[in-house]
Coordinates of C-alpha atoms in Angstrom, one line a residue:
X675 CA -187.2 82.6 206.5
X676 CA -186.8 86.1 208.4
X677 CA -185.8 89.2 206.5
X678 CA -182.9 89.6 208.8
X679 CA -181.3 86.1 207.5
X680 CA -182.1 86.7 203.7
X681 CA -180.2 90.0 204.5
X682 CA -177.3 88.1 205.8
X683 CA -177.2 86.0 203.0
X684 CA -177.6 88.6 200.2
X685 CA -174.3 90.4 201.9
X686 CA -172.2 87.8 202.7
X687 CA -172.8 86.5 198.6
X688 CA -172.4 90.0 197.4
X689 CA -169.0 90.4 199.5
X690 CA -167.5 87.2 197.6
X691 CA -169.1 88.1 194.0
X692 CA -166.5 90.9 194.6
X693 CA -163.3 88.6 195.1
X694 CA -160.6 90.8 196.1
X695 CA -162.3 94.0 196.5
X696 CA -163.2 97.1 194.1
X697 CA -160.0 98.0 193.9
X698 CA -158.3 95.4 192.9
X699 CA -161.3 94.9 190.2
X700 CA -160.1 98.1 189.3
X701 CA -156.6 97.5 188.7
X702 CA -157.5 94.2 186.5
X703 CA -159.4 96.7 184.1
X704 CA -156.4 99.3 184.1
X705 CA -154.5 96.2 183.0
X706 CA -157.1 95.6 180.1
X707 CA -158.0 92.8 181.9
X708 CA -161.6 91.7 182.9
X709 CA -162.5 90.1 186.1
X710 CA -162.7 86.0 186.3
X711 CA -166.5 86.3 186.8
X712 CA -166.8 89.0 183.8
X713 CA -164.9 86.5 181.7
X714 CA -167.3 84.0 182.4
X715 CA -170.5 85.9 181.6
X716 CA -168.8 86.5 178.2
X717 CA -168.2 82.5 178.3
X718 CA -171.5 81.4 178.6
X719 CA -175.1 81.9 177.6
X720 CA -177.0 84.9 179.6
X721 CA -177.7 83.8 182.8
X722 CA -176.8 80.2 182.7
X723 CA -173.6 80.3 184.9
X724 CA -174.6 78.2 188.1
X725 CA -171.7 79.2 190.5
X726 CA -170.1 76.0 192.7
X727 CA -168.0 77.0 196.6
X728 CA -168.3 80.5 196.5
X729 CA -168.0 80.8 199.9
X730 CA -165.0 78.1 200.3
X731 CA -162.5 79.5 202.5
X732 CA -158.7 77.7 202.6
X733 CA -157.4 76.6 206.3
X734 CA -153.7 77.8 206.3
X735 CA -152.6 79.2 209.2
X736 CA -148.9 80.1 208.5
X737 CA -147.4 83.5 207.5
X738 CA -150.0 85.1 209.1
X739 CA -152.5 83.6 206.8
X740 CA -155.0 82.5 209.5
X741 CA -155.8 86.4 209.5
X742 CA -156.1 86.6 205.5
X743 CA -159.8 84.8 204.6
X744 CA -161.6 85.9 201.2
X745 CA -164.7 83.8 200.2
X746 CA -164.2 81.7 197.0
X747 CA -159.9 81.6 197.5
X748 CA -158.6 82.8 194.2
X749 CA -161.2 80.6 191.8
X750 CA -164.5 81.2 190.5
X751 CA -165.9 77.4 189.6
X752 CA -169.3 76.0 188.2
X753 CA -171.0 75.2 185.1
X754 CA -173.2 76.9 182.3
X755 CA -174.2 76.6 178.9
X756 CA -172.2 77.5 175.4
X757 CA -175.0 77.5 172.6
X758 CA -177.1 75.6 174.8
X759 CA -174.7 72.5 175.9
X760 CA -173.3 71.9 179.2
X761 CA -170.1 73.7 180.1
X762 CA -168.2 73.6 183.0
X763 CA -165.9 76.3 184.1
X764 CA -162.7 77.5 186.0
X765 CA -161.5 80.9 186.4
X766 CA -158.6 82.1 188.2
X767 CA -159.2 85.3 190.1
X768 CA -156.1 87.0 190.3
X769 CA -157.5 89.7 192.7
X770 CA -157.6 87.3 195.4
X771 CA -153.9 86.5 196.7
X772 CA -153.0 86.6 193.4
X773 CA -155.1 83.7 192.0
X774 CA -152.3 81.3 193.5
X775 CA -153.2 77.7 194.2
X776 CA -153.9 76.7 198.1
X777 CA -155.3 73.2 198.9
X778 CA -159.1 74.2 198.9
X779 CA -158.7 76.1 195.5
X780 CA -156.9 73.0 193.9
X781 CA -160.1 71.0 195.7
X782 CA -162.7 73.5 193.6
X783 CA -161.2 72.6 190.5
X784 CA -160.9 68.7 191.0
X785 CA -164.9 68.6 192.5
X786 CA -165.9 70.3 188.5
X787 CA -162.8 68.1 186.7
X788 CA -164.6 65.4 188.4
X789 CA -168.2 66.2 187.3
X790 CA -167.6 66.8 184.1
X791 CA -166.3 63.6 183.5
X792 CA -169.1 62.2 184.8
X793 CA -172.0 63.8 183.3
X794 CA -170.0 64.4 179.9
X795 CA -169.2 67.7 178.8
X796 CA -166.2 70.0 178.0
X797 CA -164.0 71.8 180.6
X798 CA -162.9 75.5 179.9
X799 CA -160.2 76.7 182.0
X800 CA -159.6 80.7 182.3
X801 CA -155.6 81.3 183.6
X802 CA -154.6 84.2 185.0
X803 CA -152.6 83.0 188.2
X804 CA -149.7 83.4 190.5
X805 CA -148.4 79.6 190.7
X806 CA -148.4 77.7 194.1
X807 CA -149.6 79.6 197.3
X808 CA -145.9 79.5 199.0
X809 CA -147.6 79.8 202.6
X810 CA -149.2 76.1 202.1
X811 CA -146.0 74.2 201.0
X812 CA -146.7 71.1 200.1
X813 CA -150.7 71.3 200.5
X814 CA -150.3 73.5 197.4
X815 CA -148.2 71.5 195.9
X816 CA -150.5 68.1 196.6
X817 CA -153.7 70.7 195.3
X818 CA -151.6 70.7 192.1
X819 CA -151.2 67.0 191.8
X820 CA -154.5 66.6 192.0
X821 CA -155.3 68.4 189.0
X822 CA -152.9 67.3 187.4
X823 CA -154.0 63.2 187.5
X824 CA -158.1 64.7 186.6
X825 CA -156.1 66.6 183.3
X826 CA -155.1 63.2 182.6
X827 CA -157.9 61.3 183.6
X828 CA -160.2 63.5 181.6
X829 CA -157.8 63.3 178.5
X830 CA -159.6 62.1 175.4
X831 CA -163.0 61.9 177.6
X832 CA -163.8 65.1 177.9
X833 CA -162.6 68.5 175.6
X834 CA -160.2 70.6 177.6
X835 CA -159.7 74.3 176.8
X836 CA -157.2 76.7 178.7
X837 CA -156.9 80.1 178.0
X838 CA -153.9 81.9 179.4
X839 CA -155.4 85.3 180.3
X840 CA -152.3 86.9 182.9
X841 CA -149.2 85.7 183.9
X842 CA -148.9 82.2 185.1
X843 CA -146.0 80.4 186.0
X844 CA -144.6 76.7 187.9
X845 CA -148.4 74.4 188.2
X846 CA -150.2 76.7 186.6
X847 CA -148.5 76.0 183.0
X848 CA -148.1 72.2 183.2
X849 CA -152.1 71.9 183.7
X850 CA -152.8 74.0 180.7
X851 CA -150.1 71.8 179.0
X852 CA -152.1 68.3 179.4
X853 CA -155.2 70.2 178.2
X854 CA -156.5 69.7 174.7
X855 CA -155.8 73.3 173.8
X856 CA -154.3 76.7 175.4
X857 CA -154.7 80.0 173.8
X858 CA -153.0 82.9 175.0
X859 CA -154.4 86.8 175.1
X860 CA -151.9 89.0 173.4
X861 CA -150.1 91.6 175.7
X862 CA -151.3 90.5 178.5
X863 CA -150.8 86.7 179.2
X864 CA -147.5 84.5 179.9
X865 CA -146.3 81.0 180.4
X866 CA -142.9 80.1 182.3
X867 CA -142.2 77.0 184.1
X868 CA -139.7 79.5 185.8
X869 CA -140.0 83.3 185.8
X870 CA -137.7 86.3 184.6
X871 CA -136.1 86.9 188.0
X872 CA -135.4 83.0 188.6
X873 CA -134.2 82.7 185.0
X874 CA -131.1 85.8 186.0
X875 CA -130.2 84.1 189.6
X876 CA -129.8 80.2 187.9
X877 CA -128.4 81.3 184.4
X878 CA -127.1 85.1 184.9
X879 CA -129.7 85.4 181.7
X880 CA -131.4 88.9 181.1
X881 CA -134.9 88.0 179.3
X882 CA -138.1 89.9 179.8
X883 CA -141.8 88.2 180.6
X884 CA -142.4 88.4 177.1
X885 CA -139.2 87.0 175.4
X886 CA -139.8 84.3 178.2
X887 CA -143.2 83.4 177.5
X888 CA -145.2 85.7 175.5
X889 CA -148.5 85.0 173.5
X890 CA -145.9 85.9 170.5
X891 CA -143.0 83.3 171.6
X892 CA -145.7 80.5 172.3
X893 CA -147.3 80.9 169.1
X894 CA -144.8 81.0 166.9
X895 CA -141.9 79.1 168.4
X896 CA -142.3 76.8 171.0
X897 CA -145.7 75.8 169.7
X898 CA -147.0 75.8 173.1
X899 CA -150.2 77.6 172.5
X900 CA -152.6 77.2 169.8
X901 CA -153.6 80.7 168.9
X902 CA -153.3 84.3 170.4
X903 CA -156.5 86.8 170.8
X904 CA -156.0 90.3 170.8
X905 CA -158.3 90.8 174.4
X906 CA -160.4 89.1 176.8
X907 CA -163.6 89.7 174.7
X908 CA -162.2 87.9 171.4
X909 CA -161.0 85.0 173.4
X910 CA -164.4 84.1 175.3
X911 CA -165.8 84.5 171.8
X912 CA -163.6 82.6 169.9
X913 CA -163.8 80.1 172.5
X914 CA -167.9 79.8 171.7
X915 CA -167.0 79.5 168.4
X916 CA -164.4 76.8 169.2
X917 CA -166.9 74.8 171.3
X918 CA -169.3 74.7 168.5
X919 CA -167.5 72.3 166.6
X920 CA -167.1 69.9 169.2
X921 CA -168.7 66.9 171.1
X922 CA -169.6 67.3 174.5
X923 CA -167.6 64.0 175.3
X924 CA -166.4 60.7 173.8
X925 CA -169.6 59.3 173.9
X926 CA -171.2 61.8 171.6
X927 CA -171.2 62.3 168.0
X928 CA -170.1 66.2 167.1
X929 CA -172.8 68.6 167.0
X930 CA -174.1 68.5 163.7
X931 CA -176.0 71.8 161.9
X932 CA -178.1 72.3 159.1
X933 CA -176.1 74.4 156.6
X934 CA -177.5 76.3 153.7
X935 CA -174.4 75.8 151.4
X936 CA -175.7 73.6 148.8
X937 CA -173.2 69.9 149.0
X938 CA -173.5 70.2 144.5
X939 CA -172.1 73.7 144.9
X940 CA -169.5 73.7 142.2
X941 CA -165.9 75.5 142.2
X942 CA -164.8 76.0 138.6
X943 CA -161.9 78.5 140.3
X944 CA -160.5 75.6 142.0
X945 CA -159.5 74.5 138.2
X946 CA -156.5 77.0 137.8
X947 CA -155.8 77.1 142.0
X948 CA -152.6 74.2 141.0
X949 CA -150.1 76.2 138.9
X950 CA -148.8 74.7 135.7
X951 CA -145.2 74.8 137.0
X952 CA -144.8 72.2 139.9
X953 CA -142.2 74.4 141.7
X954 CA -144.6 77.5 141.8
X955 CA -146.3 77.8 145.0
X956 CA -150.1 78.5 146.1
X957 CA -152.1 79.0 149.3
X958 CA -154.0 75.8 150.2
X959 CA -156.2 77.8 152.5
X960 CA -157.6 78.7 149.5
X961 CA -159.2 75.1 148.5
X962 CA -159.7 74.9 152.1
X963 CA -162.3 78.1 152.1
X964 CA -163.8 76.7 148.9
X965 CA -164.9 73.5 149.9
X966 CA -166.0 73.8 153.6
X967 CA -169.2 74.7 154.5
X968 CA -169.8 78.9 154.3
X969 CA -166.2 79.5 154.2
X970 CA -165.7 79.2 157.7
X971 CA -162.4 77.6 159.2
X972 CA -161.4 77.2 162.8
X973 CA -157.5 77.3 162.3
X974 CA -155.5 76.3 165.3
X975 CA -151.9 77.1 165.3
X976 CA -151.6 79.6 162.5
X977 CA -148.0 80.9 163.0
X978 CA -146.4 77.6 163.9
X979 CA -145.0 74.9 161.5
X980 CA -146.9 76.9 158.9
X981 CA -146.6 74.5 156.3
X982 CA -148.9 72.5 157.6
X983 CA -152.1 73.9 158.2
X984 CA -154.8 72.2 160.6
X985 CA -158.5 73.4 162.0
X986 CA -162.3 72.6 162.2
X987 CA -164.5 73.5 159.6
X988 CA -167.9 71.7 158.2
X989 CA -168.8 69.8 155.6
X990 CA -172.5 69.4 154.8
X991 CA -172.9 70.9 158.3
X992 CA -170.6 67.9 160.1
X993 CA -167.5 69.0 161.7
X994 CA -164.7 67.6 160.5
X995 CA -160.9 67.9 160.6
X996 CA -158.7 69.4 158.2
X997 CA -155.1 68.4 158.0
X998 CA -153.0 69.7 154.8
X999 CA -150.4 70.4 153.2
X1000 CA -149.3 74.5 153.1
X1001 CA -147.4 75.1 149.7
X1002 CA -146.6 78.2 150.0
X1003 CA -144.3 77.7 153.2
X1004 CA -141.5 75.6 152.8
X1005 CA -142.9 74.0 149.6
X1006 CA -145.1 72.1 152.1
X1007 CA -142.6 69.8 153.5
X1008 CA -142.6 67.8 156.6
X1009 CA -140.2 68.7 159.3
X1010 CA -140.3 67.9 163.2
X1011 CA -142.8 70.6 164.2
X1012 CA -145.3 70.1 161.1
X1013 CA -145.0 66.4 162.0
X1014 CA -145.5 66.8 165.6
X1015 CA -148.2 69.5 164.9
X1016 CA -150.5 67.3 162.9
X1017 CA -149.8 64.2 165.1
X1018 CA -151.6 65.8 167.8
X1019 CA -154.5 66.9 165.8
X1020 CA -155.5 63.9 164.4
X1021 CA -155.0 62.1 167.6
X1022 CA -157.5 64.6 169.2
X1023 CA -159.9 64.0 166.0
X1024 CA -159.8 61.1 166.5
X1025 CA -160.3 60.5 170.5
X1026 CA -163.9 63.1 170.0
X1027 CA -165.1 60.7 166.8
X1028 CA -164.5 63.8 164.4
X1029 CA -163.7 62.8 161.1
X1030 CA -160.4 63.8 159.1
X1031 CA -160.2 65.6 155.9
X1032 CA -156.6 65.4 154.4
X1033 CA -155.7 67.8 151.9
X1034 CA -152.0 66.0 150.2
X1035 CA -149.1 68.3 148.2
X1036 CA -145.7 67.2 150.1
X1037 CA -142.4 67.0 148.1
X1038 CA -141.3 64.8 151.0
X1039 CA -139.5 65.0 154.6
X1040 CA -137.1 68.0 155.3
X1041 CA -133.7 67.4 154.4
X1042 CA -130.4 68.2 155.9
X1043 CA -128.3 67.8 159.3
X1044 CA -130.7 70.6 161.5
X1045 CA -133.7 68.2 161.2
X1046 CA -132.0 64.5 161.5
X1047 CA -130.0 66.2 164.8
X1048 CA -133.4 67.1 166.0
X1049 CA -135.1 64.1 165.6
X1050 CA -137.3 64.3 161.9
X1051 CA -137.2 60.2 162.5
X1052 CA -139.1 60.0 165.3
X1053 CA -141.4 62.7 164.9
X1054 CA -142.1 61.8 161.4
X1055 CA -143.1 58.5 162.9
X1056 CA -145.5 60.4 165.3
X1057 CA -147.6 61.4 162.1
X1058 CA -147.4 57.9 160.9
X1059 CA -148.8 56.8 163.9
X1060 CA -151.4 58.6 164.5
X1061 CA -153.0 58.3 161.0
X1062 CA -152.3 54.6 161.3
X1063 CA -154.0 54.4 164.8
X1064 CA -156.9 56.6 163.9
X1065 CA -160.6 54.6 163.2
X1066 CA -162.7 58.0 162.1
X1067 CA -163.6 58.3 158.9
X1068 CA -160.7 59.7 156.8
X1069 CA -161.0 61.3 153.4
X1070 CA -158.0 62.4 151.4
X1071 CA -157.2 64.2 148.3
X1072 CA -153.9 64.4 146.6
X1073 CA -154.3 67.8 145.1
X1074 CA -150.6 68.0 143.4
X1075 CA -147.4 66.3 144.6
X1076 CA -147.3 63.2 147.0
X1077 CA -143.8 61.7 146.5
X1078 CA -141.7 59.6 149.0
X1079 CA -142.7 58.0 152.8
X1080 CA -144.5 61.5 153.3
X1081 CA -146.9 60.2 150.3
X1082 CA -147.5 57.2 152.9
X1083 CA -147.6 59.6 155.8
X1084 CA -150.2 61.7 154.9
X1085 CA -153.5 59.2 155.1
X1086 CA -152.6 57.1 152.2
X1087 CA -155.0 54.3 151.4
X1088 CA -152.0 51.8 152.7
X1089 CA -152.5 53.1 156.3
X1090 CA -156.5 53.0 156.2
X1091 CA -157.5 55.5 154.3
X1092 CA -161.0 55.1 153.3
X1093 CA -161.7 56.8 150.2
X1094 CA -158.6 58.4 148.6
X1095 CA -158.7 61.0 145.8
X1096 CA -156.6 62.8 143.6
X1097 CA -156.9 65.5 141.4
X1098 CA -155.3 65.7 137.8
X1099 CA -152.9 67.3 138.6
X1100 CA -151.2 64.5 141.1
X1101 CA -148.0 63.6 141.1
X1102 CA -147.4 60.7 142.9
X1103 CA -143.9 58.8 142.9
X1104 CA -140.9 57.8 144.9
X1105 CA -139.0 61.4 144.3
X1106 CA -139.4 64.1 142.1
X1107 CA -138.5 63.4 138.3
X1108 CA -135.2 65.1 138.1
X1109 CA -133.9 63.3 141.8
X1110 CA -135.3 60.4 140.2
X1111 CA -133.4 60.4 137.3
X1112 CA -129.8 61.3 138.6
X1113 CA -130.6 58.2 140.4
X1114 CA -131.4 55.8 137.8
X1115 CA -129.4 57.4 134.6
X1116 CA -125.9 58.5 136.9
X1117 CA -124.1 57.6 134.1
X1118 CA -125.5 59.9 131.5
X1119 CA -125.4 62.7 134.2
X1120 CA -123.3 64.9 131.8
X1121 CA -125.5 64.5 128.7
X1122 CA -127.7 67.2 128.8
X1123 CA -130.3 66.1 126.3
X1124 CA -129.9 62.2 127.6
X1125 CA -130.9 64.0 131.0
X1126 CA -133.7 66.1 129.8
X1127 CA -135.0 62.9 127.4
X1128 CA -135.4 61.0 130.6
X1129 CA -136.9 63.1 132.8
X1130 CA -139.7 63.8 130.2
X1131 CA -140.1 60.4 129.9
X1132 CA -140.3 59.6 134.1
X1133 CA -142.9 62.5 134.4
X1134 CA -145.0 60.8 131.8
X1135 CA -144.6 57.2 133.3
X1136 CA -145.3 58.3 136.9
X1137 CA -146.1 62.2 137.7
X1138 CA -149.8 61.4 137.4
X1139 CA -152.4 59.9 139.3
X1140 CA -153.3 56.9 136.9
X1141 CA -150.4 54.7 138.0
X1142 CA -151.8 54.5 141.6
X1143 CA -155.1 54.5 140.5
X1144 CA -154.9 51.8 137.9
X1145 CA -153.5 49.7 141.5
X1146 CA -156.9 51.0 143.5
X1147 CA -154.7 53.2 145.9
X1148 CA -156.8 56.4 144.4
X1149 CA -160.0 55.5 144.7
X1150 CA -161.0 58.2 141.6
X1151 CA -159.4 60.8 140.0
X1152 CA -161.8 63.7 140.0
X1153 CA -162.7 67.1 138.9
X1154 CA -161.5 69.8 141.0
X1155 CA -164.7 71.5 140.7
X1156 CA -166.6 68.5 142.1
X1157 CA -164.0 68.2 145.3
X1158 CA -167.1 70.0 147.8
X1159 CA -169.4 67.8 146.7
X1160 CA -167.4 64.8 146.3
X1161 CA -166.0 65.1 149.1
X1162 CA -169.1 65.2 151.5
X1163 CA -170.5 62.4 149.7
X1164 CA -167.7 60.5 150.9
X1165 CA -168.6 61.7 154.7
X1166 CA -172.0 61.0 154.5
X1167 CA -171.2 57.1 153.5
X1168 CA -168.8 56.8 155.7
X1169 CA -171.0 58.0 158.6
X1170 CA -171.7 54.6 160.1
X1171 CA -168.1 53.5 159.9
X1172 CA -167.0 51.0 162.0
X1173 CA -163.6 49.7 163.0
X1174 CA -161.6 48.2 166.1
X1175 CA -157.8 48.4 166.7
X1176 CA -156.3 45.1 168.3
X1177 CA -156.9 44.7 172.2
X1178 CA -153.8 46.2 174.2
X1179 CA -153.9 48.5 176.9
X1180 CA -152.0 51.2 174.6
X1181 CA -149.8 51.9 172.2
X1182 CA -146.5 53.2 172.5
X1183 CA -146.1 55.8 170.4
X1184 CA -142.8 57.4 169.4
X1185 CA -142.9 60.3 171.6

């Protein structure tokens, strides 16, 4: 091959490796923003990104777009490797038109949506977009349906990851939305179906990007996203570190290590973490840390429905699931987002074969007229569902109260559980002892010392683990100290499990 074409070549690659130009590189930085192909080197293992289209060009010609051709049209596409697995990529390029979505960029994104379901392996998508190119019409719009079905299609096949990492808006929200996961970069990313200046012609409403659709509104109240990074360089990383727990597909086992945390290791702490008073709270994450392998949790949504906490961690170096109860938030109740929350989790646990770890102290469902007007029924029942639907293996400890339907709920035995423990400290009845008893002594209500006799007497007939056990709905009451060990003996039997749902083409769950 002559000089003169390698020459050629070497430009005409350079030139797109550039997207938009210098300057507009530039201005991403000034931003505190990286470029999409920078993000992706922070993505993926040195020198493993193999890049797909670069040079794919779209074929509008209205608006003067016939004039307006940059190699690669607004996304960088391809594949790599995260710790040495298979990854494939998207990332928006905002420096070209804005990152917005033309037929032949939607068609970049479908050719890797497409592979990876074919050869196996997780699909990261890096946002940072303008919505639908307006000069295409409905070409755009089509490019975005087309997505949209492989988001589907791909759904419980293949992990998907999107990380919001600029402002995106219309097409470029309800992709991340059918995704597995979406994490947002603090400052700097946004999700609207509708924008700030279409919000004040339709509604006359003044609201700012961020008050719209900020990393902080996402996270902590619409539950939208599942965490927020503070820059571009934590979320790549974080997004490694998310990866690692996780199969390439649904036809793989997660990615098992060898840990050095010993599965005997003993937690004498974990002895005096229940306080003696059952109405005194105390951080759950606390057991959590203790038991997992190393200390090291992968929370996802930290700062929404905080009193239930979910994440990845290990246990005798197999990733598992961890779904429980947060005390210190709301005593630990259920309400529609905690329900609707875990529901999810489990039912991705679940689809990628990872097993559940369920970590019981619920007083019950929320009361009062704010949650029945919004629907506690039916998202209660999505949690009820999904642990009833789920065939991983599912461990559960009931570390202190486990009273009512939401002692059912939470992995009981009744719903599959497979080994169920407790701790001494269990309490698990209908209601609490003094709801109980104004129930079932309503006629000594004023006798104070009739009142207090009784109550003493329900806590010592049923606010203790023995009655279930003594019925084989515990499986053993154990030490707290042994909970690691015991535990991850229970994973490692269960290893092989094997069960089948009835035939049907799905189920209909309360959505």
């Amino acid at each position: 091959m002559s000089k003169h074409v390698m020459e050629a070549f070497e430009e005409r690659a350079s030139r797109a490796r550039l997207g938009g130009g210098a300057e507009r590189i530039k201005a991403q930085h000034e931003k505190g923003k990286l470029s999409a192909r920078e993000r992706i080197e922070l993505l993926l293992d040195e020198g493993s990104f193999e890049e797909f289209d670069m040079f794919v060009q779209h074929d509008c010609h209205d608006f003067g777009m016939g004039e307006k051709h940059i190699p690669g049209d607004g996304v960088v596409t391809g594949h790599g490797r995260v710790d040495g697995r298979r990854v494939f990529v998207f990332a928006k390029d905002f420096t070209v038109f804005g990152g917005s979505l033309s037929r032949t960029h939607a068609g970049k994104i479908a050719k890797i949506q497409d592979l990876a379901m074919r050869v196996g392996a997780p699909i990261v998508g890096l946002f940072d977009a303008g919505g639908a190119r307006i000069q295409e019409g409905v070409d755009a719009l089509g490019g975005y349906g087309e997505v949209f079905l492989r988001n589907v299609l791909a759904s419980g096949v293949v992990p998907q990851i999107s990380c919001i990492m600029g402002p995106c808006a219309g097409g470029d929200v309800y992709s991340p939305a059918m995704t597995d996961f979406i994490f947002m970069v603090k400052d700097s990313s946004y999700m609207f179906v509708t924008g700030p200046d279409v919000v004040r012609t339709v509604t006359n409403e003044e609201v700012s990007a961020a008050q719209l659709g900020g990393g902080e509104i996402h996270t902590t109240r619409s539950g939208v996203a599942d965490g927020l990074f503070a820059h571009d360089v934590e979320a790549m990383s974080q997004l490694r570190r998310l990866l690692s727990f996780l199969p390439s597909s649904n036809r793989e086992s997660p990615p098992r290590r060898k840990s050095l945390d010993p599965v005997k290791r003993v937690e004498p702490s974990l002895e005096t973490l229940v306080p003696d008073n059952p109405n005194v709270p105390y951080d759950v994450k606390e057991l959590i840390l203790k038991i997992v392998d190393e200390g090291d949790f992968f929370e996802l949504q930290e700062d929404y429905a905080r009193n239930i906490v979910t994440g990845f961690a290990r246990m005798d170096g197999m990733p598992v699931g961890i779904v429980a109860n947060q005390p210190l938030v709301l005593a630990g109740v259920l309400d529609c987002d905690a329900s609707r929350k875990a529901a999810r989790f489990v039912r991705f646990c679940n689809a990628f074969s990872i097993p559940l770890v369920t970590l019981v102290d619920v007083p019950g469902f929320l009361p009062g007229t704010s949650q029945e007007y919004s629907g506690l029924i039916k998202h209660g029942a999505k949690l009820l569902f999904a642990y009833s639907e789920v065939t991983v293996p599912k461990v559960t400890l009931i570390v202190r109260k486990a009273y009512g339907g939401a002692y059912v709920v939470m992995s009981s035995k009744h719903i599959r559980g497979d080994v169920n423990y407790a701790w001494p400290s269990a309490q698990i009845a209908v209601m609490g002892a003094a709801g109980a008893v104004e129930v079932l002594h309503r006629r000594e209500r004023d006798d104070a010392e009739a009142m207090g006799r009784h109550v003493a007497e329900y806590e010592d007939r049923f606010l203790n683990p023995f009655v279930a056990a003594e019925r084989g709905y515990i499986d053993d009451v154990i030490a707290p100290g042994e909970t690691r060990m015991r535990i991850c003996t229970a994973l490692n039997m269960l290893r092989d499990k094997r069960l089948e749902n009835p035939s049907k083409r799905n189920g209909n769950i309360p959505l």
